[in-house]
mmCIF file of C-alpha atoms in Angstrom:
data_model
loop_
_atom_site.group_PDB
_atom_site.id
_atom_site.type_symbol
_atom_site.label_atom_id
_atom_site.label_comp_id
_atom_site.label_asym_id
_atom_site.label_seq_id
_atom_site.Cartn_x
_atom_site.Cartn_y
_atom_site.Cartn_z
ATOM 1 C CA UNK A 27 0.024 0.003 -0.005
ATOM 2 C CA UNK A 28 2.277 2.689 -1.286
ATOM 3 C CA UNK A 29 1.499 6.362 -0.568
ATOM 4 C CA UNK A 30 0.015 7.701 -3.830
ATOM 5 C CA UNK A 31 1.456 11.160 -3.168
ATOM 6 C CA UNK A 32 4.775 9.589 -4.085
ATOM 7 C CA UNK A 33 3.960 6.608 -6.254
ATOM 8 C CA UNK A 34 1.628 6.308 -9.285
ATOM 9 C CA UNK A 35 -0.327 3.055 -9.310
ATOM 10 C CA UNK A 36 -1.284 1.157 -12.366
ATOM 11 C CA UNK A 37 -4.019 -1.537 -12.541
ATOM 12 C CA UNK A 38 -6.240 -3.127 -11.528
ATOM 13 C CA UNK A 39 -5.114 -6.499 -12.928
ATOM 14 C CA UNK A 40 -6.947 -9.784 -12.985
ATOM 15 C CA UNK A 41 -5.218 -12.721 -11.374
ATOM 16 C CA UNK A 42 -4.916 -14.353 -14.715
ATOM 17 C CA UNK A 43 -3.090 -11.300 -16.058
ATOM 18 C CA UNK A 44 -0.780 -11.260 -13.087
ATOM 19 C CA UNK A 45 -0.107 -14.969 -13.277
ATOM 20 C CA UNK A 46 1.077 -14.498 -16.941
ATOM 21 C CA UNK A 47 3.252 -11.442 -16.028
ATOM 22 C CA UNK A 48 4.997 -13.148 -13.154
ATOM 23 C CA UNK A 49 5.143 -16.685 -14.522
ATOM 24 C CA UNK A 50 3.134 -18.235 -11.731
ATOM 25 C CA UNK A 51 0.415 -20.846 -11.785
ATOM 26 C CA UNK A 52 -3.085 -19.947 -10.670
ATOM 27 C CA UNK A 53 -4.060 -22.670 -8.176
ATOM 28 C CA UNK A 54 -7.799 -22.340 -9.015
ATOM 29 C CA UNK A 55 -8.497 -21.124 -12.649
ATOM 30 C CA UNK A 56 -11.958 -20.063 -11.412
ATOM 31 C CA UNK A 57 -10.199 -17.091 -9.686
ATOM 32 C CA UNK A 58 -8.673 -15.885 -12.914
ATOM 33 C CA UNK A 59 -11.175 -13.086 -13.464
ATOM 34 C CA UNK A 60 -10.845 -11.777 -9.865
ATOM 35 C CA UNK A 61 -9.375 -8.207 -9.918
ATOM 36 C CA UNK A 62 -6.397 -7.123 -7.776
ATOM 37 C CA UNK A 63 -5.897 -3.377 -7.047
ATOM 38 C CA UNK A 64 -2.640 -3.265 -5.158
ATOM 39 C CA UNK A 65 0.145 -5.115 -3.450
ATOM 40 C CA UNK A 66 0.648 -5.037 0.254
ATOM 41 C CA UNK A 67 2.589 -6.755 3.175
ATOM 42 C CA UNK A 68 0.847 -9.559 5.077
ATOM 43 C CA UNK A 69 -0.266 -7.424 8.000
ATOM 44 C CA UNK A 70 -1.678 -4.591 5.908
ATOM 45 C CA UNK A 71 -3.269 -6.338 2.988
ATOM 46 C CA UNK A 72 -6.932 -6.407 2.451
ATOM 47 C CA UNK A 73 -9.421 -8.369 0.218
ATOM 48 C CA UNK A 74 -8.437 -6.444 -2.916
ATOM 49 C CA UNK A 75 -4.678 -6.812 -2.445
ATOM 50 C CA UNK A 76 -1.965 -9.279 -3.389
ATOM 51 C CA UNK A 77 0.573 -10.302 -0.755
ATOM 52 C CA UNK A 78 3.231 -13.044 -0.652
ATOM 53 C CA UNK A 79 4.868 -15.672 1.587
ATOM 54 C CA UNK A 80 8.450 -16.638 1.091
ATOM 55 C CA UNK A 81 10.148 -17.004 4.509
ATOM 56 C CA UNK A 82 8.580 -19.688 6.705
ATOM 57 C CA UNK A 83 9.147 -17.402 9.688
ATOM 58 C CA UNK A 84 6.103 -15.540 8.546
ATOM 59 C CA UNK A 85 3.662 -18.585 8.257
ATOM 60 C CA UNK A 86 1.727 -17.489 11.309
ATOM 61 C CA UNK A 87 1.179 -13.997 9.938
ATOM 62 C CA UNK A 88 0.179 -15.541 6.614
ATOM 63 C CA UNK A 89 -2.528 -17.558 8.306
ATOM 64 C CA UNK A 90 -3.937 -14.344 9.762
ATOM 65 C CA UNK A 91 -3.711 -12.026 6.731
ATOM 66 C CA UNK A 92 -6.780 -10.518 5.230
ATOM 67 C CA UNK A 93 -5.310 -10.390 1.722
ATOM 68 C CA UNK A 94 -7.431 -11.672 -1.137
ATOM 69 C CA UNK A 95 -4.608 -13.187 -3.109
ATOM 70 C CA UNK A 96 -1.093 -14.335 -2.454
ATOM 71 C CA UNK A 97 2.128 -15.553 -4.133
ATOM 72 C CA UNK A 98 3.641 -18.498 -2.470
ATOM 73 C CA UNK A 99 5.494 -21.753 -2.910
ATOM 74 C CA UNK A 100 3.329 -24.785 -3.659
ATOM 75 C CA UNK A 101 4.695 -26.402 -0.437
ATOM 76 C CA UNK A 102 2.885 -23.672 1.563
ATOM 77 C CA UNK A 103 -0.472 -23.754 -0.169
ATOM 78 C CA UNK A 104 -2.079 -25.736 2.571
ATOM 79 C CA UNK A 105 -1.402 -22.829 5.023
ATOM 80 C CA UNK A 106 -3.419 -20.316 3.183
ATOM 81 C CA UNK A 107 -6.660 -18.818 4.706
ATOM 82 C CA UNK A 108 -9.910 -20.074 3.285
ATOM 83 C CA UNK A 109 -11.044 -18.349 0.211
ATOM 84 C CA UNK A 110 -7.682 -16.839 -0.674
ATOM 85 C CA UNK A 111 -6.610 -16.984 -4.351
ATOM 86 C CA UNK A 112 -3.248 -18.484 -4.760
ATOM 87 C CA UNK A 113 -0.502 -17.800 -7.301
ATOM 88 C CA UNK A 114 2.048 -20.657 -7.087
ATOM 89 C CA UNK A 115 5.707 -19.991 -7.800
ATOM 90 C CA UNK A 116 8.971 -21.766 -7.002
ATOM 91 C CA UNK A 117 10.476 -18.284 -6.370
ATOM 92 C CA UNK A 118 7.682 -16.351 -4.575
ATOM 93 C CA UNK A 119 9.782 -13.288 -3.781
ATOM 94 C CA UNK A 120 10.880 -12.817 -7.336
ATOM 95 C CA UNK A 121 7.328 -13.359 -8.551
ATOM 96 C CA UNK A 122 6.081 -10.777 -6.056
ATOM 97 C CA UNK A 123 8.630 -8.253 -7.174
ATOM 98 C CA UNK A 124 7.381 -8.713 -10.794
ATOM 99 C CA UNK A 125 3.871 -8.124 -9.591
ATOM 100 C CA UNK A 126 4.821 -4.992 -7.646
ATOM 101 C CA UNK A 127 6.570 -3.753 -10.798
ATOM 102 C CA UNK A 128 3.390 -4.093 -12.743
ATOM 103 C CA UNK A 129 1.495 -1.887 -10.255
ATOM 104 C CA UNK A 130 4.292 0.610 -9.749
ATOM 105 C CA UNK A 131 6.298 0.703 -13.010
ATOM 106 C CA UNK A 132 7.877 4.155 -12.237
ATOM 107 C CA UNK A 133 9.043 3.376 -8.652
ATOM 108 C CA UNK A 134 12.706 3.160 -9.614
ATOM 109 C CA UNK A 135 12.966 6.859 -10.591
ATOM 110 C CA UNK A 136 10.414 9.356 -11.820
ATOM 111 C CA UNK A 137 10.216 12.945 -12.743
ATOM 112 C CA UNK A 138 9.613 15.434 -9.878
ATOM 113 C CA UNK A 139 8.501 18.454 -11.924
ATOM 114 C CA UNK A 140 6.391 17.064 -14.684
ATOM 115 C CA UNK A 141 6.698 14.878 -17.713
ATOM 116 C CA UNK A 142 8.292 15.679 -21.152
ATOM 117 C CA UNK A 143 9.500 19.061 -20.210
ATOM 118 C CA UNK A 144 12.878 20.772 -20.642
ATOM 119 C CA UNK A 145 13.395 23.031 -17.643
ATOM 120 C CA UNK A 146 17.144 22.838 -17.237
ATOM 121 C CA UNK A 147 20.021 24.116 -19.338
ATOM 122 C CA UNK A 148 20.703 22.122 -22.508
ATOM 123 C CA UNK A 149 23.644 22.981 -24.835
ATOM 124 C CA UNK A 150 22.583 23.746 -28.404
ATOM 125 C CA UNK A 151 24.733 20.759 -29.674
ATOM 126 C CA UNK A 152 23.201 18.245 -27.350
ATOM 127 C CA UNK A 153 20.826 15.660 -28.720
ATOM 128 C CA UNK A 154 17.696 14.694 -26.794
ATOM 129 C CA UNK A 155 15.375 11.820 -27.668
ATOM 130 C CA UNK A 156 11.547 11.903 -27.603
ATOM 131 C CA UNK A 157 10.059 12.418 -24.079
ATOM 132 C CA UNK A 158 13.313 13.307 -22.367
ATOM 133 C CA UNK A 159 12.749 15.252 -19.156
ATOM 134 C CA UNK A 160 15.317 17.740 -17.913
ATOM 135 C CA UNK A 161 14.301 19.130 -14.563
ATOM 136 C CA UNK A 162 15.112 22.596 -13.123
ATOM 137 C CA UNK A 163 18.832 23.299 -12.476
ATOM 138 C CA UNK A 164 20.031 20.237 -14.534
ATOM 139 C CA UNK A 165 22.735 20.890 -17.149
ATOM 140 C CA UNK A 166 23.350 18.955 -20.334
ATOM 141 C CA UNK A 167 26.678 19.571 -21.838
ATOM 142 C CA UNK A 168 28.119 20.004 -25.318
ATOM 143 C CA UNK A 169 27.443 17.129 -27.683
ATOM 144 C CA UNK A 170 25.920 14.990 -25.008
ATOM 145 C CA UNK A 171 23.226 12.512 -26.106
ATOM 146 C CA UNK A 172 20.219 11.443 -24.074
ATOM 147 C CA UNK A 173 17.960 8.611 -25.237
ATOM 148 C CA UNK A 174 14.206 8.670 -25.455
ATOM 149 C CA UNK A 175 12.205 8.586 -22.195
ATOM 150 C CA UNK A 176 15.223 9.341 -19.970
ATOM 151 C CA UNK A 177 14.820 11.628 -16.880
ATOM 152 C CA UNK A 178 17.564 13.996 -15.790
ATOM 153 C CA UNK A 179 16.811 15.050 -12.191
ATOM 154 C CA UNK A 180 17.028 18.479 -10.730
ATOM 155 C CA UNK A 181 20.578 19.979 -10.435
ATOM 156 C CA UNK A 182 22.097 16.927 -12.167
ATOM 157 C CA UNK A 183 25.011 17.504 -14.608
ATOM 158 C CA UNK A 184 25.659 15.463 -17.773
ATOM 159 C CA UNK A 185 28.952 16.626 -19.066
ATOM 160 C CA UNK A 186 30.336 17.146 -22.539
ATOM 161 C CA UNK A 187 30.252 14.187 -24.888
ATOM 162 C CA UNK A 188 28.436 11.775 -22.494
ATOM 163 C CA UNK A 189 25.804 9.413 -23.814
ATOM 164 C CA UNK A 190 22.834 8.030 -21.869
ATOM 165 C CA UNK A 191 20.575 5.428 -23.299
ATOM 166 C CA UNK A 192 16.760 5.143 -23.305
ATOM 167 C CA UNK A 193 14.476 5.055 -20.324
ATOM 168 C CA UNK A 194 17.201 5.755 -17.807
ATOM 169 C CA UNK A 195 17.100 7.892 -14.720
ATOM 170 C CA UNK A 196 19.785 10.282 -13.464
ATOM 171 C CA UNK A 197 18.780 11.431 -9.969
ATOM 172 C CA UNK A 198 18.981 14.991 -8.576
ATOM 173 C CA UNK A 199 22.513 16.242 -7.848
ATOM 174 C CA UNK A 200 24.198 13.384 -9.693
ATOM 175 C CA UNK A 201 27.173 14.071 -11.967
ATOM 176 C CA UNK A 202 28.015 12.175 -15.066
ATOM 177 C CA UNK A 203 31.217 12.906 -16.918
ATOM 178 C CA UNK A 204 33.480 10.834 -19.307
ATOM 179 C CA UNK A 205 30.808 8.183 -19.430
ATOM 180 C CA UNK A 206 28.729 6.081 -21.735
ATOM 181 C CA UNK A 207 25.537 4.760 -19.996
ATOM 182 C CA UNK A 208 23.154 2.169 -21.413
ATOM 183 C CA UNK A 209 19.401 1.670 -21.404
ATOM 184 C CA UNK A 210 17.180 1.404 -18.268
ATOM 185 C CA UNK A 211 19.926 2.503 -15.970
ATOM 186 C CA UNK A 212 18.970 3.996 -12.651
ATOM 187 C CA UNK A 213 21.438 6.374 -11.026
ATOM 188 C CA UNK A 214 20.172 7.580 -7.680
ATOM 189 C CA UNK A 215 20.707 11.087 -6.175
ATOM 190 C CA UNK A 216 24.229 12.263 -5.512
ATOM 191 C CA UNK A 217 26.041 9.637 -7.504
ATOM 192 C CA UNK A 218 29.307 10.835 -9.044
ATOM 193 C CA UNK A 219 30.404 9.059 -12.191
ATOM 194 C CA UNK A 220 33.529 9.601 -14.270
ATOM 195 C CA UNK A 221 35.579 11.754 -11.972
ATOM 196 C CA UNK A 222 39.410 11.449 -11.844
ATOM 197 C CA UNK A 223 40.778 8.164 -10.687
ATOM 198 C CA UNK A 224 43.295 8.485 -7.833
ATOM 199 C CA UNK A 225 46.529 8.237 -9.807
ATOM 200 C CA UNK A 226 49.832 9.835 -8.917
ATOM 201 C CA UNK A 227 53.474 9.190 -9.645
ATOM 202 C CA UNK A 228 54.599 9.591 -6.046
ATOM 203 C CA UNK A 229 57.993 10.898 -5.078
ATOM 204 C CA UNK A 230 60.090 14.065 -4.388
ATOM 205 C CA UNK A 231 59.854 17.012 -4.726
ATOM 206 C CA UNK A 232 56.096 16.362 -5.113
ATOM 207 C CA UNK A 233 53.571 13.863 -6.360
ATOM 208 C CA UNK A 234 52.851 14.118 -10.118
ATOM 209 C CA UNK A 235 49.262 13.686 -11.239
ATOM 210 C CA UNK A 236 48.782 10.963 -13.813
ATOM 211 C CA UNK A 237 46.147 12.054 -16.369
ATOM 212 C CA UNK A 238 43.129 9.794 -16.229
ATOM 213 C CA UNK A 239 42.253 9.324 -19.905
ATOM 214 C CA UNK A 240 39.722 6.456 -19.806
ATOM 215 C CA UNK A 241 35.990 6.387 -19.540
ATOM 216 C CA UNK A 242 33.203 4.845 -17.436
ATOM 217 C CA UNK A 243 31.112 2.357 -19.325
ATOM 218 C CA UNK A 244 27.779 1.370 -17.700
ATOM 219 C CA UNK A 245 25.818 -1.337 -19.381
ATOM 220 C CA UNK A 246 22.051 -1.838 -19.503
ATOM 221 C CA UNK A 247 19.846 -2.365 -16.450
ATOM 222 C CA UNK A 248 22.406 -1.249 -13.882
ATOM 223 C CA UNK A 249 21.311 0.459 -10.722
ATOM 224 C CA UNK A 250 23.656 2.657 -8.614
ATOM 225 C CA UNK A 251 22.728 3.802 -5.079
ATOM 226 C CA UNK A 252 22.790 7.267 -3.659
ATOM 227 C CA UNK A 253 26.140 8.967 -3.161
ATOM 228 C CA UNK A 254 28.167 6.210 -4.703
ATOM 229 C CA UNK A 255 31.275 7.104 -6.833
ATOM 230 C CA UNK A 256 32.731 5.447 -9.919
ATOM 231 C CA UNK A 257 36.007 6.822 -11.171
ATOM 232 C CA UNK A 258 36.912 6.850 -14.808
ATOM 233 C CA UNK A 259 39.849 4.736 -15.947
ATOM 234 C CA UNK A 260 43.431 5.930 -16.293
ATOM 235 C CA UNK A 261 43.660 4.548 -19.840
ATOM 236 C CA UNK A 262 41.568 1.389 -19.783
ATOM 237 C CA UNK A 263 37.930 2.048 -19.087
ATOM 238 C CA UNK A 264 36.100 1.471 -15.825
ATOM 239 C CA UNK A 265 33.280 -0.945 -16.732
ATOM 240 C CA UNK A 266 30.017 -1.892 -14.874
ATOM 241 C CA UNK A 267 28.389 -4.905 -16.471
ATOM 242 C CA UNK A 268 24.788 -5.520 -17.371
ATOM 243 C CA UNK A 269 22.310 -6.018 -14.597
ATOM 244 C CA UNK A 270 24.702 -5.129 -11.751
ATOM 245 C CA UNK A 271 23.110 -3.620 -8.594
ATOM 246 C CA UNK A 272 25.270 -1.250 -6.547
ATOM 247 C CA UNK A 273 24.056 -0.008 -3.084
ATOM 248 C CA UNK A 274 24.544 3.436 -1.533
ATOM 249 C CA UNK A 275 27.952 4.812 -0.558
ATOM 250 C CA UNK A 276 30.128 2.539 -2.667
ATOM 251 C CA UNK A 277 33.465 3.547 -4.085
ATOM 252 C CA UNK A 278 34.746 1.940 -7.301
ATOM 253 C CA UNK A 279 38.262 2.906 -8.327
ATOM 254 C CA UNK A 280 39.781 3.494 -11.824
ATOM 255 C CA UNK A 281 40.129 0.667 -14.307
ATOM 256 C CA UNK A 282 37.914 -1.652 -12.270
ATOM 257 C CA UNK A 283 35.892 -4.130 -14.344
ATOM 258 C CA UNK A 284 32.642 -5.338 -12.799
ATOM 259 C CA UNK A 285 30.865 -8.240 -14.595
ATOM 260 C CA UNK A 286 27.250 -8.923 -15.242
ATOM 261 C CA UNK A 287 24.740 -9.401 -12.492
ATOM 262 C CA UNK A 288 27.029 -8.486 -9.552
ATOM 263 C CA UNK A 289 25.764 -7.278 -6.198
ATOM 264 C CA UNK A 290 27.789 -4.671 -4.301
ATOM 265 C CA UNK A 291 26.428 -3.633 -0.927
ATOM 266 C CA UNK A 292 26.844 -0.333 0.981
ATOM 267 C CA UNK A 293 30.175 1.178 2.041
ATOM 268 C CA UNK A 294 32.168 -1.250 -0.087
ATOM 269 C CA UNK A 295 35.408 -0.064 -1.658
ATOM 270 C CA UNK A 296 37.047 -1.613 -4.712
ATOM 271 C CA UNK A 297 40.588 -0.399 -5.520
ATOM 272 C CA UNK A 298 41.846 0.265 -9.017
ATOM 273 C CA UNK A 299 42.305 -2.396 -11.779
ATOM 274 C CA UNK A 300 40.433 -5.084 -9.814
ATOM 275 C CA UNK A 301 38.215 -7.472 -11.823
ATOM 276 C CA UNK A 302 34.957 -8.829 -10.582
ATOM 277 C CA UNK A 303 33.726 -11.555 -12.826
ATOM 278 C CA UNK A 304 30.005 -12.240 -13.376
ATOM 279 C CA UNK A 305 27.575 -12.642 -10.464
ATOM 280 C CA UNK A 306 30.065 -11.766 -7.739
ATOM 281 C CA UNK A 307 28.530 -10.708 -4.363
ATOM 282 C CA UNK A 308 30.300 -8.218 -2.127
ATOM 283 C CA UNK A 309 28.395 -7.685 1.145
ATOM 284 C CA UNK A 310 28.432 -4.498 3.159
ATOM 285 C CA UNK A 311 31.806 -2.825 4.008
ATOM 286 C CA UNK A 312 34.019 -5.149 2.042
ATOM 287 C CA UNK A 313 37.363 -3.697 1.077
ATOM 288 C CA UNK A 314 39.136 -5.036 -2.045
ATOM 289 C CA UNK A 315 42.753 -4.090 -2.800
ATOM 290 C CA UNK A 316 43.864 -3.315 -6.289
ATOM 291 C CA UNK A 317 44.843 -5.583 -9.272
ATOM 292 C CA UNK A 318 42.933 -8.636 -7.981
ATOM 293 C CA UNK A 319 40.441 -11.000 -9.659
ATOM 294 C CA UNK A 320 37.339 -12.236 -7.878
ATOM 295 C CA UNK A 321 36.082 -15.195 -9.808
ATOM 296 C CA UNK A 322 32.625 -15.784 -11.190
ATOM 297 C CA UNK A 323 29.911 -16.347 -8.547
ATOM 298 C CA UNK A 324 32.234 -15.847 -5.627
ATOM 299 C CA UNK A 325 30.761 -14.296 -2.414
ATOM 300 C CA UNK A 326 32.574 -12.165 0.147
ATOM 301 C CA UNK A 327 31.148 -11.821 3.611
ATOM 302 C CA UNK A 328 30.485 -8.387 5.154
ATOM 303 C CA UNK A 329 33.410 -6.344 6.553
ATOM 304 C CA UNK A 330 35.967 -8.602 4.937
ATOM 305 C CA UNK A 331 39.295 -7.300 3.535
ATOM 306 C CA UNK A 332 40.235 -9.025 0.262
ATOM 307 C CA UNK A 333 44.037 -9.040 -0.509
ATOM 308 C CA UNK A 334 44.247 -12.156 -2.627
ATOM 309 C CA UNK A 335 42.575 -13.402 -5.779
ATOM 310 C CA UNK A 336 39.367 -15.375 -4.973
ATOM 311 C CA UNK A 337 38.598 -18.447 -7.091
ATOM 312 C CA UNK A 338 35.209 -18.698 -8.853
ATOM 313 C CA UNK A 339 32.313 -19.893 -6.852
ATOM 314 C CA UNK A 340 33.985 -19.723 -3.436
ATOM 315 C CA UNK A 341 32.746 -18.030 -0.280
ATOM 316 C CA UNK A 342 35.363 -15.965 1.606
ATOM 317 C CA UNK A 343 35.286 -13.845 4.744
ATOM 318 C CA UNK A 344 37.535 -12.246 7.413
ATOM 319 C CA UNK A 345 40.448 -9.836 7.575
ATOM 320 C CA UNK A 346 42.359 -10.785 5.587
ATOM 321 C CA UNK A 347 39.667 -12.668 3.670
ATOM 322 C CA UNK A 348 40.072 -16.488 3.289
ATOM 323 C CA UNK A 349 37.681 -19.456 2.552
ATOM 324 C CA UNK A 350 34.739 -19.280 4.938
ATOM 325 C CA UNK A 351 35.450 -22.743 6.374
ATOM 326 C CA UNK A 352 38.885 -21.744 7.417
ATOM 327 C CA UNK A 353 37.738 -18.334 8.701
ATOM 328 C CA UNK A 354 35.106 -20.047 10.917
ATOM 329 C CA UNK A 355 37.625 -22.506 12.363
ATOM 330 C CA UNK A 356 39.952 -19.618 13.190
ATOM 331 C CA UNK A 357 37.127 -17.731 14.999
ATOM 332 C CA UNK A 358 36.298 -20.862 16.995
ATOM 333 C CA UNK A 359 39.999 -21.299 17.896
ATOM 334 C CA UNK A 360 40.343 -17.689 19.098
ATOM 335 C CA UNK A 361 37.204 -18.039 21.139
ATOM 336 C CA UNK A 362 38.590 -21.097 22.921
ATOM 337 C CA UNK A 363 41.868 -19.185 23.621
ATOM 338 C CA UNK A 364 39.812 -16.420 25.198
ATOM 339 C CA UNK A 365 37.858 -18.512 27.555
ATOM 340 C CA UNK A 366 38.934 -18.591 31.172
ATOM 341 C CA UNK A 367 40.634 -21.735 32.333
ATOM 342 C CA UNK A 368 38.748 -23.957 34.647
ATOM 343 C CA UNK A 369 40.136 -23.960 38.218
ATOM 344 C CA UNK A 370 41.113 -27.439 39.638
#
């Protein structure tokens, strides 16, 4: 039940329509014509709402919900209240996310001052596609190109020569320079993309700045959280792969290559020239030193410090990071050392 002052709701949808959208099976086809008007959590849903059950921890709340319909795993269908319409899915949380997207298609980033209006400053040489919104205070630089349906938020800056694809969102106070950005990219407020990488030839009498001559390449369907920074490359480009999701307050250094479908959680820092292969997960406050490779599908536990290459598919944690099984044994050993000795 989103606040309609902030979110525009679509619908209603019939359960048959939703089942097709989210690739779920309608337990009783007779419910296919039943309309659903909104999505809501278990404790707030009413007879016209769709809810979901994924975590077994909430089974008791599910039994008490007033929702008219729910997405859930087939193994939990016997726990549903009488009369509830059921959409069965092997991945209920993902299916519910798709349903919520249907009701709230603009929730990722929407215009604040009106649709299809140019209210900021646009250089005469810039090219804007159909339906582009440029909000007050935003600046579009020389020879920049903005694809159809993209929104540039208030006071955002898209610098000279940058390209942004279709149906993307650049949030208020974000800055994009030396960058090529794909379609359906969401950049939240305050993000800084394409600034100088931290490169110096150190020594006496003073440190010499190394010109950062690369770019930032952000592929399609990437999301970047508020106040994160992505530095441009020193020569090679900094690359963020398709479908990667980056949380708030993340720092990505120059020449870093992030693969497809990676997850990078808040306050993580990745030093220059490191490679994350596809589907890597870095939990909160991970630090990664430079010139490393983290293999495909590897997962790093929160607050870990990575100083060695991580093989594909492994789970590492600790400071310095190591395979999780070894890390846990070390924790247990230290705990034993810290216990007081029993008196005879």
